[in-house]
PDB file of C-alpha atoms in Angstrom:
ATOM      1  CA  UNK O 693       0.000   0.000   0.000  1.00  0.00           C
ATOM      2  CA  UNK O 694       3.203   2.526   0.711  1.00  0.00           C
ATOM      3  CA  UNK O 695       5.791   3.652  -1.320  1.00  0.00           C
ATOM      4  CA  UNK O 696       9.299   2.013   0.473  1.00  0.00           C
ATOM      5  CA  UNK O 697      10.480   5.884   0.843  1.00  0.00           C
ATOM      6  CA  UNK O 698       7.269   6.609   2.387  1.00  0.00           C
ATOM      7  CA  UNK O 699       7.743   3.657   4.997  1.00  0.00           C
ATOM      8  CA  UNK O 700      11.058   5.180   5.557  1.00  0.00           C
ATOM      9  CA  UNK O 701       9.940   7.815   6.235  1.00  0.00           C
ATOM     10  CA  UNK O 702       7.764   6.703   8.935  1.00  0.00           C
ATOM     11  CA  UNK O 703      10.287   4.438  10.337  1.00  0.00           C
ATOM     12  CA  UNK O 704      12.564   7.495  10.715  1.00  0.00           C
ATOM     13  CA  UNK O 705       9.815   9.252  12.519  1.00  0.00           C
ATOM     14  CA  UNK O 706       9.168   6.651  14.949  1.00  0.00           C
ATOM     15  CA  UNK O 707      12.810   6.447  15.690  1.00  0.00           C
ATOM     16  CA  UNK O 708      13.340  10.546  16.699  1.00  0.00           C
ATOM     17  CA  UNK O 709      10.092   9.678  18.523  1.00  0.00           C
ATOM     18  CA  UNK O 710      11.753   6.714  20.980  1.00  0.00           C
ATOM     19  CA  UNK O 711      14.672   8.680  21.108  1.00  0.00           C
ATOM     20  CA  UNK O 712      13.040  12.026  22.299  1.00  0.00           C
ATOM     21  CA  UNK O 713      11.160   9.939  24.929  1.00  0.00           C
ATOM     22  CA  UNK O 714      14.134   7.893  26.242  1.00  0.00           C
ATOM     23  CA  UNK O 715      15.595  11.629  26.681  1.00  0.00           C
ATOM     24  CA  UNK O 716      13.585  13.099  28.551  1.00  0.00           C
ATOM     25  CA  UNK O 717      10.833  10.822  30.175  1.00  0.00           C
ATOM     26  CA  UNK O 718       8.614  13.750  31.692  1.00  0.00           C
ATOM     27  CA  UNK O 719       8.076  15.336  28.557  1.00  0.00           C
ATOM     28  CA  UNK O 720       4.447  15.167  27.847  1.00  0.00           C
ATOM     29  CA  UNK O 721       3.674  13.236  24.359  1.00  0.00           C
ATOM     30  CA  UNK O 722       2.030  16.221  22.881  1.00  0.00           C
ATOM     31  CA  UNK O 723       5.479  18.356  22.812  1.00  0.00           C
ATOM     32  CA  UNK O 724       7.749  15.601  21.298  1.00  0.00           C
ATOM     33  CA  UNK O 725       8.940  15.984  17.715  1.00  0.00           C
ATOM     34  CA  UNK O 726       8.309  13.503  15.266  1.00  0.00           C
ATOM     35  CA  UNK O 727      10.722  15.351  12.751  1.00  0.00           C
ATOM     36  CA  UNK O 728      14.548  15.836  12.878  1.00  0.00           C
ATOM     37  CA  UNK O 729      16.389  19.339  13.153  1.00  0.00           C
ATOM     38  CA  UNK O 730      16.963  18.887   9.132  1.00  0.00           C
ATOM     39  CA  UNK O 731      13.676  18.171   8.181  1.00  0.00           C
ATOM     40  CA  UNK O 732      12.046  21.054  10.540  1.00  0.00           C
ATOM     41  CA  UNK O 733      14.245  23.259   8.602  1.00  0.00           C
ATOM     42  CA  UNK O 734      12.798  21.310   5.108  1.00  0.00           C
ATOM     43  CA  UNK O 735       9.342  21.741   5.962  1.00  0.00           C
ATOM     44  CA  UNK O 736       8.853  25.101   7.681  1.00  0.00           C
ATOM     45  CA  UNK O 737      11.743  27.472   5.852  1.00  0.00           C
ATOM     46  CA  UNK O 738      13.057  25.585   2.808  1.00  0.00           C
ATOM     47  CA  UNK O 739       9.673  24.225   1.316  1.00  0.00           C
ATOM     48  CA  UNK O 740       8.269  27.323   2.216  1.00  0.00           C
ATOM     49  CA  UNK O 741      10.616  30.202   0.629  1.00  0.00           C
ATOM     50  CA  UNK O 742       7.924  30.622  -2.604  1.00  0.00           C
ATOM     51  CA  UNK O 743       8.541  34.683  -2.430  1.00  0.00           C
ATOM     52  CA  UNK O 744       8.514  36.220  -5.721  1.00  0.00           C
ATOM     53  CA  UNK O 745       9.371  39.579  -6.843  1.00  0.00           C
ATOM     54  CA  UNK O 746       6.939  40.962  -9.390  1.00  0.00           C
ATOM     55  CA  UNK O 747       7.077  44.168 -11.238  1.00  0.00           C
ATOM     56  CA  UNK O 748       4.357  46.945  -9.630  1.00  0.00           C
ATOM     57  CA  UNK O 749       2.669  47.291 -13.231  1.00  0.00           C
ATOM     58  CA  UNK O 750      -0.757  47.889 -14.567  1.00  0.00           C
ATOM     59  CA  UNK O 751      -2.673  45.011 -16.305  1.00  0.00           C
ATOM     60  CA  UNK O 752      -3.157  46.789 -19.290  1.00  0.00           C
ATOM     61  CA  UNK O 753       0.699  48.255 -19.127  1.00  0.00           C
ATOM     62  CA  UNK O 754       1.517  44.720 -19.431  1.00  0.00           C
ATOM     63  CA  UNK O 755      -0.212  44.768 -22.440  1.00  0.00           C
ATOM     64  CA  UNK O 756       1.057  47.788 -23.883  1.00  0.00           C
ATOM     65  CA  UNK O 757       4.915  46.031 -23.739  1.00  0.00           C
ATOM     66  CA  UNK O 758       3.296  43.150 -26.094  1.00  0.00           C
ATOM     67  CA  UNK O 759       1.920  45.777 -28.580  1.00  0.00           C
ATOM     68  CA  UNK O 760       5.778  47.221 -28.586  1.00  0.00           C
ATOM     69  CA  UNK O 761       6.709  43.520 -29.357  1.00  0.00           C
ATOM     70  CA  UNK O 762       4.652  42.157 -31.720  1.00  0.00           C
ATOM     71  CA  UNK O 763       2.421  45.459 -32.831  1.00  0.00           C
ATOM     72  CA  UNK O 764       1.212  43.504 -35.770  1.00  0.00           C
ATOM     73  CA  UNK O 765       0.356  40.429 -34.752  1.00  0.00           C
ATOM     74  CA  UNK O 766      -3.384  39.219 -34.715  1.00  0.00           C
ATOM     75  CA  UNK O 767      -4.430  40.306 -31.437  1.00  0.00           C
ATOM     76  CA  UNK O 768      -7.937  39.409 -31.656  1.00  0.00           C
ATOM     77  CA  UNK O 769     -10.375  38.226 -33.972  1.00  0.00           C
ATOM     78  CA  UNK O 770     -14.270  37.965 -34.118  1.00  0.00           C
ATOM     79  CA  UNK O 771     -16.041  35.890 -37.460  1.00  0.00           C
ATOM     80  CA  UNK O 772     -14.463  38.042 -40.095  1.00  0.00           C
ATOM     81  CA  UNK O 773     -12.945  40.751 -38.053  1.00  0.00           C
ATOM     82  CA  UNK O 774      -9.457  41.102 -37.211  1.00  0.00           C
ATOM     83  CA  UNK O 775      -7.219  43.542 -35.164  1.00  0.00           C
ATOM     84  CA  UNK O 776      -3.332  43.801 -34.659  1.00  0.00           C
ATOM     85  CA  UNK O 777      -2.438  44.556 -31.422  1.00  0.00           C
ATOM     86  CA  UNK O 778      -1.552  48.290 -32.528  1.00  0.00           C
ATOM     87  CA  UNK O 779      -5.199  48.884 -33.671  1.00  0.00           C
ATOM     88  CA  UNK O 780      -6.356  47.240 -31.172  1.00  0.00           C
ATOM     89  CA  UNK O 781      -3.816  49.414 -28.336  1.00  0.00           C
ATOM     90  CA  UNK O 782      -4.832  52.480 -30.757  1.00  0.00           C
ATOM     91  CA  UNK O 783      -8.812  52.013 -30.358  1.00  0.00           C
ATOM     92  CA  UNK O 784      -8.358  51.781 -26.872  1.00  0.00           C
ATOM     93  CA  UNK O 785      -6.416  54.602 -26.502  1.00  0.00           C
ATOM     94  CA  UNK O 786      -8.928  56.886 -27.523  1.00  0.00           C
ATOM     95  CA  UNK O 787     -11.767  55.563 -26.211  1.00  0.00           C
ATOM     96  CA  UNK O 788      -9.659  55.748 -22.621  1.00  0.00           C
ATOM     97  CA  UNK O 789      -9.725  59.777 -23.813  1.00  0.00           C
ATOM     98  CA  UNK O 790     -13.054  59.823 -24.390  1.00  0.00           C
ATOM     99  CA  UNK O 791     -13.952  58.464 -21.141  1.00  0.00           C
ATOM    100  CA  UNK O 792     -11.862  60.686 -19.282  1.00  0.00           C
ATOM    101  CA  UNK O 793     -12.990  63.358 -20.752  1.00  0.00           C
ATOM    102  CA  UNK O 794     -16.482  62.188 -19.067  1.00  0.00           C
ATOM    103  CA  UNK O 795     -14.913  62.407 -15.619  1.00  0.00           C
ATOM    104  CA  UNK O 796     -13.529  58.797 -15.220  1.00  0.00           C
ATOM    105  CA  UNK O 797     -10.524  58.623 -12.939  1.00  0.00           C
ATOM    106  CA  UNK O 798      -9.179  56.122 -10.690  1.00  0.00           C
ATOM    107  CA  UNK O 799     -11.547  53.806  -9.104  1.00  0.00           C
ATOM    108  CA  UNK O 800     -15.055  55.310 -11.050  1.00  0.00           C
ATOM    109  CA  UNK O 801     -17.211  52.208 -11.730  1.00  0.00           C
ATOM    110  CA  UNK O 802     -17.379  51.723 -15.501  1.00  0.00           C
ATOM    111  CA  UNK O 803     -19.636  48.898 -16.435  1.00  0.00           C
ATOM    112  CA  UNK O 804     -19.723  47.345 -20.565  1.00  0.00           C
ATOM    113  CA  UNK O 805     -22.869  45.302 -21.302  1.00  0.00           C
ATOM    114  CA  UNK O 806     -21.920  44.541 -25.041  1.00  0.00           C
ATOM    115  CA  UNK O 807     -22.364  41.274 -26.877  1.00  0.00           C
ATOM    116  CA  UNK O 808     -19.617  39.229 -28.035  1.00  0.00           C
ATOM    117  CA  UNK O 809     -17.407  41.687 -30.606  1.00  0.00           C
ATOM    118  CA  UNK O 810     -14.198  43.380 -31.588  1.00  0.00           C
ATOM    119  CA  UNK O 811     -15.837  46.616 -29.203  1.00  0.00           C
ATOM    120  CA  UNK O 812     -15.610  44.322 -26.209  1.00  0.00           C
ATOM    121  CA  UNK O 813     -12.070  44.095 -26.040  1.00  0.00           C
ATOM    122  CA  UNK O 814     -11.892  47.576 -26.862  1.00  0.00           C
ATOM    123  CA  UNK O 815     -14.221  48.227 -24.218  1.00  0.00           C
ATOM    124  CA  UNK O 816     -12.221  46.765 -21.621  1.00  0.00           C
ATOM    125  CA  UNK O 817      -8.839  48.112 -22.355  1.00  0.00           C
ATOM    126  CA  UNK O 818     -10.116  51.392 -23.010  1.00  0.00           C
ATOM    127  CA  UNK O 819     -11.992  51.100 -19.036  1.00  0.00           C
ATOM    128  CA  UNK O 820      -8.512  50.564 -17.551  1.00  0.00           C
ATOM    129  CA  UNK O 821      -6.657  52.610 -19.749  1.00  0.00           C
ATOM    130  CA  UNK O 822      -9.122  55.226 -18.875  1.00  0.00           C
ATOM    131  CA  UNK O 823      -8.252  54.898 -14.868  1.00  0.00           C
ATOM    132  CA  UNK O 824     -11.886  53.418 -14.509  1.00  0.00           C
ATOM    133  CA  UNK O 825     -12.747  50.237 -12.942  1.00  0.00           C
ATOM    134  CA  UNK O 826     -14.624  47.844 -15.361  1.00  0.00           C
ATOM    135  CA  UNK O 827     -17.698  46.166 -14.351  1.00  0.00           C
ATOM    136  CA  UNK O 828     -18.545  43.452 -16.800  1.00  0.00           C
ATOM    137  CA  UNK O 829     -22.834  43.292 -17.496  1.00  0.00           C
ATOM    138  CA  UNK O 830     -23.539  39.937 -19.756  1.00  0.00           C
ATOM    139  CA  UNK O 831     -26.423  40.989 -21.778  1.00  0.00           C
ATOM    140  CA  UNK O 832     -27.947  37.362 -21.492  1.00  0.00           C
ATOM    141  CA  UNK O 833     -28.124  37.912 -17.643  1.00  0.00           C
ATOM    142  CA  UNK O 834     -31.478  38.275 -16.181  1.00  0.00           C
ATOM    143  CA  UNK O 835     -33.213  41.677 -16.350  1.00  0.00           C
ATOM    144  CA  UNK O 836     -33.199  41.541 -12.540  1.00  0.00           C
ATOM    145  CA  UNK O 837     -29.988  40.714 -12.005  1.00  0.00           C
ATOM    146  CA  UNK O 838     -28.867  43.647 -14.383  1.00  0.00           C
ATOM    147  CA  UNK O 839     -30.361  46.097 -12.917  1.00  0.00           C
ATOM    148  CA  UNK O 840     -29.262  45.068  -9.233  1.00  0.00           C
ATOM    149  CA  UNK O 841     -25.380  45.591 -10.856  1.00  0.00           C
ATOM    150  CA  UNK O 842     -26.380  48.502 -12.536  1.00  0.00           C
ATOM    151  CA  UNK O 843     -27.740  50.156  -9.239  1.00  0.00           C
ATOM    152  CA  UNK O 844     -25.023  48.233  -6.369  1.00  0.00           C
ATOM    153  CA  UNK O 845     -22.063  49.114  -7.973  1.00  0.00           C
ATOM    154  CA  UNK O 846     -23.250  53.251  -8.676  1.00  0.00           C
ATOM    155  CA  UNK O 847     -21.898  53.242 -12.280  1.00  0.00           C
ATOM    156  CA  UNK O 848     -20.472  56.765 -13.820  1.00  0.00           C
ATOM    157  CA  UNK O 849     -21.056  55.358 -17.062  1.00  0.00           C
ATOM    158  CA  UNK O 850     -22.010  52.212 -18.832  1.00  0.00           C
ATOM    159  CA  UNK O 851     -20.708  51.152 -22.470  1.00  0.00           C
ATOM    160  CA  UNK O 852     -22.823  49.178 -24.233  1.00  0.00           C
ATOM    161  CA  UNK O 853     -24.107  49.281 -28.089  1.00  0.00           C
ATOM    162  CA  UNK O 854     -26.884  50.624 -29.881  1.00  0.00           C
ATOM    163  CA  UNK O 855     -29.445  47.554 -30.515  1.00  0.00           C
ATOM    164  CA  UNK O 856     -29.082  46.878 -26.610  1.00  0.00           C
ATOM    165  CA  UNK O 857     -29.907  50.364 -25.233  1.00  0.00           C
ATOM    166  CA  UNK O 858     -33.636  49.668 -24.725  1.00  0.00           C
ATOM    167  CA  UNK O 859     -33.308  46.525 -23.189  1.00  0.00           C
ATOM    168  CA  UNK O 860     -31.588  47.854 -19.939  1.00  0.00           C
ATOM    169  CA  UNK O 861     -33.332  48.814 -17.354  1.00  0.00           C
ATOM    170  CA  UNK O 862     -32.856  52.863 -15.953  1.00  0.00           C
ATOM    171  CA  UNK O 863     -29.741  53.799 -13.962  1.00  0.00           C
ATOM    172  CA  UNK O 864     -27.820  56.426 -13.251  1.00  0.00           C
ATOM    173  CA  UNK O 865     -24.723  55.914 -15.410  1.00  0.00           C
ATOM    174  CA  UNK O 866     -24.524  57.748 -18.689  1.00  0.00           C
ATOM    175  CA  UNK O 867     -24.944  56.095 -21.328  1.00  0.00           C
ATOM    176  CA  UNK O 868     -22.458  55.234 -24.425  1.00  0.00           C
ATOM    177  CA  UNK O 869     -22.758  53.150 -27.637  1.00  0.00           C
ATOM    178  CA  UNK O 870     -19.401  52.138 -28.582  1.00  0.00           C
ATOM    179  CA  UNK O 871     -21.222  51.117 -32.138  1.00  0.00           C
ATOM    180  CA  UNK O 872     -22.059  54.561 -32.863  1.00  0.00           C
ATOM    181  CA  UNK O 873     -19.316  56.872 -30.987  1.00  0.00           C
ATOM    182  CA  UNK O 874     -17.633  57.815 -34.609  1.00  0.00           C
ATOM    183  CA  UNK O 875     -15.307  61.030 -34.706  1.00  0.00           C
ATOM    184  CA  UNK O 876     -15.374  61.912 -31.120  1.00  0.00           C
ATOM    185  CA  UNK O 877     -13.180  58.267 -31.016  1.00  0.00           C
ATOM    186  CA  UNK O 878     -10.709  59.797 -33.844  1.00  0.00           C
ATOM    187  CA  UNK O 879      -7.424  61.605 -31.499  1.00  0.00           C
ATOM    188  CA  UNK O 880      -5.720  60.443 -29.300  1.00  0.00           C
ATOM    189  CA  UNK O 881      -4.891  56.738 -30.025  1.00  0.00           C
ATOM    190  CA  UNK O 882      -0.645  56.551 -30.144  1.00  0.00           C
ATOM    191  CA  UNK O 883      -0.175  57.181 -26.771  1.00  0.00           C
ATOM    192  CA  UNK O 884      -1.844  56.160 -23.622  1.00  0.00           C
ATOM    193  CA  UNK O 885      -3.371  58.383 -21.001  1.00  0.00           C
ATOM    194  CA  UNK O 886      -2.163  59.604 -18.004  1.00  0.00           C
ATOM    195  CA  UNK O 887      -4.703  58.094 -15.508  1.00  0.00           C
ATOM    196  CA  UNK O 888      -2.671  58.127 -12.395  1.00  0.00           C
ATOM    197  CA  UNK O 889      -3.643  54.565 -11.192  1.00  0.00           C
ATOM    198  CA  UNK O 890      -1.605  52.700  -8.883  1.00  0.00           C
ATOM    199  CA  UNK O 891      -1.319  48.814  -8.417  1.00  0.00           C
ATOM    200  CA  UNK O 892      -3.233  49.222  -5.308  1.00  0.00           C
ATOM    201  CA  UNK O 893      -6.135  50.776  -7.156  1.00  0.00           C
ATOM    202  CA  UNK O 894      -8.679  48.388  -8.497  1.00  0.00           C
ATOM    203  CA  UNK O 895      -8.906  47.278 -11.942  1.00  0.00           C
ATOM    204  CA  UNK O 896     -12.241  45.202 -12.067  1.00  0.00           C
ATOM    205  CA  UNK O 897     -15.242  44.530 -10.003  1.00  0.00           C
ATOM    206  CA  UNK O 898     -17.017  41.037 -10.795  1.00  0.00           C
ATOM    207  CA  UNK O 899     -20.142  40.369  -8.987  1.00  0.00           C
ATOM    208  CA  UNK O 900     -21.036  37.036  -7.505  1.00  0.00           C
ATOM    209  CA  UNK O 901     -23.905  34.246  -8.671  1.00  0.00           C
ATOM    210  CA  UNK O 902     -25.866  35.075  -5.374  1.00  0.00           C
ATOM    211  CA  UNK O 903     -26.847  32.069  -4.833  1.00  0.00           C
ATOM    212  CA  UNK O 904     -26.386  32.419  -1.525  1.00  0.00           C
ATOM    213  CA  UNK O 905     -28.199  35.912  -1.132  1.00  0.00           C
ATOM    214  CA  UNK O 906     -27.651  39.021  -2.789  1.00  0.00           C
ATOM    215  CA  UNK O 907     -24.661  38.892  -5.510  1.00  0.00           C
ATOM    216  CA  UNK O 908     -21.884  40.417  -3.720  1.00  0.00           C
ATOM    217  CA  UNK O 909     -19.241  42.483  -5.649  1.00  0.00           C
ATOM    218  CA  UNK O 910     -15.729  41.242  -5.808  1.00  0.00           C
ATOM    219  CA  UNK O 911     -13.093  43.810  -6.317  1.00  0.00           C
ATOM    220  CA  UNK O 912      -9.484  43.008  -7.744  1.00  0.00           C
ATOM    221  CA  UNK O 913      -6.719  45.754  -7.520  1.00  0.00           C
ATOM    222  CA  UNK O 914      -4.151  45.769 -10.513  1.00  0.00           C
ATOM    223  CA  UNK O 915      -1.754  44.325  -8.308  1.00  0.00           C
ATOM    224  CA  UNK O 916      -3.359  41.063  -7.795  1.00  0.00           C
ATOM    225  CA  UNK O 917      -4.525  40.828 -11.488  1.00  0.00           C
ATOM    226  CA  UNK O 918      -1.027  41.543 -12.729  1.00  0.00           C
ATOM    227  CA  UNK O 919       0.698  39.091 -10.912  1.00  0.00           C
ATOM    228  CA  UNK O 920      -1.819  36.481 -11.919  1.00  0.00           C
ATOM    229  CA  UNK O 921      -1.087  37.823 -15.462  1.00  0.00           C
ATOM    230  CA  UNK O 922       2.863  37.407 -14.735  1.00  0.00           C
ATOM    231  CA  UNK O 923       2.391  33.953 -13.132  1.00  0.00           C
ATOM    232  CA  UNK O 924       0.887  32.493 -15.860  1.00  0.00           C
ATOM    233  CA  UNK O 925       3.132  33.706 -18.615  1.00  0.00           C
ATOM    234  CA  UNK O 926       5.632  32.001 -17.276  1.00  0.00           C
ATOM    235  CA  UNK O 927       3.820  29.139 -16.196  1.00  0.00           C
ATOM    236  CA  UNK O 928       2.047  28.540 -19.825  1.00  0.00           C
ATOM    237  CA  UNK O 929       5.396  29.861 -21.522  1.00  0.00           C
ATOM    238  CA  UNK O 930       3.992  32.510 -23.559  1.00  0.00           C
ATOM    239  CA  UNK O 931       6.978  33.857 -23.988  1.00  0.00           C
ATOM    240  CA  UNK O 932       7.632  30.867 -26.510  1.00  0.00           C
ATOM    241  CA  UNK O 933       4.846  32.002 -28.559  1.00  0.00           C
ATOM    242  CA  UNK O 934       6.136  35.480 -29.189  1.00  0.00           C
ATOM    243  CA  UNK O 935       9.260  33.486 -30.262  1.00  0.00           C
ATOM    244  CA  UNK O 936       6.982  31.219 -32.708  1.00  0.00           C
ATOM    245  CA  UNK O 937       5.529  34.607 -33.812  1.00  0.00           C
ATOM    246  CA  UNK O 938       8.819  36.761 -34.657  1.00  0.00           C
ATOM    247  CA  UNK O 939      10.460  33.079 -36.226  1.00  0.00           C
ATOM    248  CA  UNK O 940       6.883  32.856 -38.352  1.00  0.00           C
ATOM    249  CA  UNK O 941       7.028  36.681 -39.170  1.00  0.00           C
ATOM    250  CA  UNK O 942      10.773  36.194 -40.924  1.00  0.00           C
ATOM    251  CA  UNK O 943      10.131  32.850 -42.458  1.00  0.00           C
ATOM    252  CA  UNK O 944       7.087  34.507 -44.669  1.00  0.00           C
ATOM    253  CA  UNK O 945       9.214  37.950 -44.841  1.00  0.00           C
ATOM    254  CA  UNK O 946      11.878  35.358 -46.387  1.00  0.00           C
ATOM    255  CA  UNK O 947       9.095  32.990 -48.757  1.00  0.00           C
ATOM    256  CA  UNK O 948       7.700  36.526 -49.997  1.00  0.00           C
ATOM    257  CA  UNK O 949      11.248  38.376 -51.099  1.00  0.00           C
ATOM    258  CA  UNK O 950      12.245  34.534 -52.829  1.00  0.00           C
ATOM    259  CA  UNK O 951       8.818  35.109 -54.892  1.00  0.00           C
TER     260      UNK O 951
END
């Protein structure tokens, strides 16, 4: 039933356990040591020395350092639409503009309730960009449970689109159709806003099933989000498929000049 290292193991516990006891007789059971000085020092200090030193960065900084790396690269697609990262970064940009120049700043509830689309992504990078805090609103969701969101988390504004405006029920947020925001998108989009967000200032609020109650709001700082971000680069090694990307990029650079 045991691995033999695993009986050995036992064995060697048993044995620090006699020895403790033939010691010092008096000592009550419950203060005896079943582990050597070595493996104390194992289990408590060695196993347990998991600190890591992450960069204090934004989550959508972190993106902005893959748009200087691979600027045009698919970044995302949806059916027949396409963006690089660059247009994508670019779009973003200015909405963030736009929004600011509503009055979002750091920590000002920003929810999107759009369907599935190239304006979603937008959408959320522009929100954090912006300074805002994005609030996501599935369309799908109940009418109810919308308009609990909608009036819990105080929204300054809420981007949605144009076909989904009369569905929502009335808040106080102002309203914005990414769908239909035209030229007053059209400055702005090379360089990011100044938003003055810190990593301790929260990037997203995601509200509960309530299932148990009343959906509860769950707020994540930048801080937490980037390092999840950071963690699983290097766990899923995306790294390597920037690499793929850049060796792709010169092999059809290459195929095209030999045509």
């Amino acid at each position: 039933m045991f691995a033999e290292s695993t009986i050995n193991r036992l064995v060697g516990h048993f044995e620090t356990l006699l020895e403790a006891i033939v010691a010092n007789p008096q000592q009550p059971v419950a203060l005896l040591s079943l582990l050597t000085p070595q493996q104390r020092q194992q289990l408590l200090v060695e196993w347990n020395h998991t600190q890591v030193n992450y960069p204090h960065q934004l989550i959508h900084q972190l993106f902005e350092e893959q748009v200087q790396r691979t600027p045009d690269a698919i970044a995302v697609v949806f059916r027949e639409q396409k963006l690089n990262y660059q247009e994508l970064n670019e779009q973003a940009n200015q909405l963030a503009y736009y929004l600011q120049s509503l009055g979002v700043t750091a920590e000002v509830m920003v929810g999107l309730c759009v369907e599935r689309s190239l304006e979603m992504v937008v959408g959320l990078l522009g929100i954090l960009k912006s300074g805002g805090v994005y609030v996501p609103l599935d369309p799908a969701y109940p009418q109810e449970r919308i308009a609990y969101i909608l009036s819990d988390s105080r929204l300054s504004v809420l981007l949605t689109q144009q076909k989904l405006v009369a569905s929502l029920p009335k808040h106080q947020g102002r309203v914005v159709c990414l769908d239909t925001l035209g030229e007053e998108m059209s400055a702005g989009g090379e360089l990011p806003p100044m938003s003055g967000v810190t990593p301790e200032n929260l990037a997203y609020v995601i509200y509960t099933s309530g299932s148990t109650g009343k959906p509860k709001g769950v707020a994540i700082a930048h801080q937490g989000l980037s390092n999840l971000a950071k963690a699983q680069i290097k766990l899923f090694g995306v790294q390597m498929a920037v690499q793929d990307y850049r060796s792709q990029r010169n092999i059809t650079s290459i195929q095209t000049l030999e045509r």
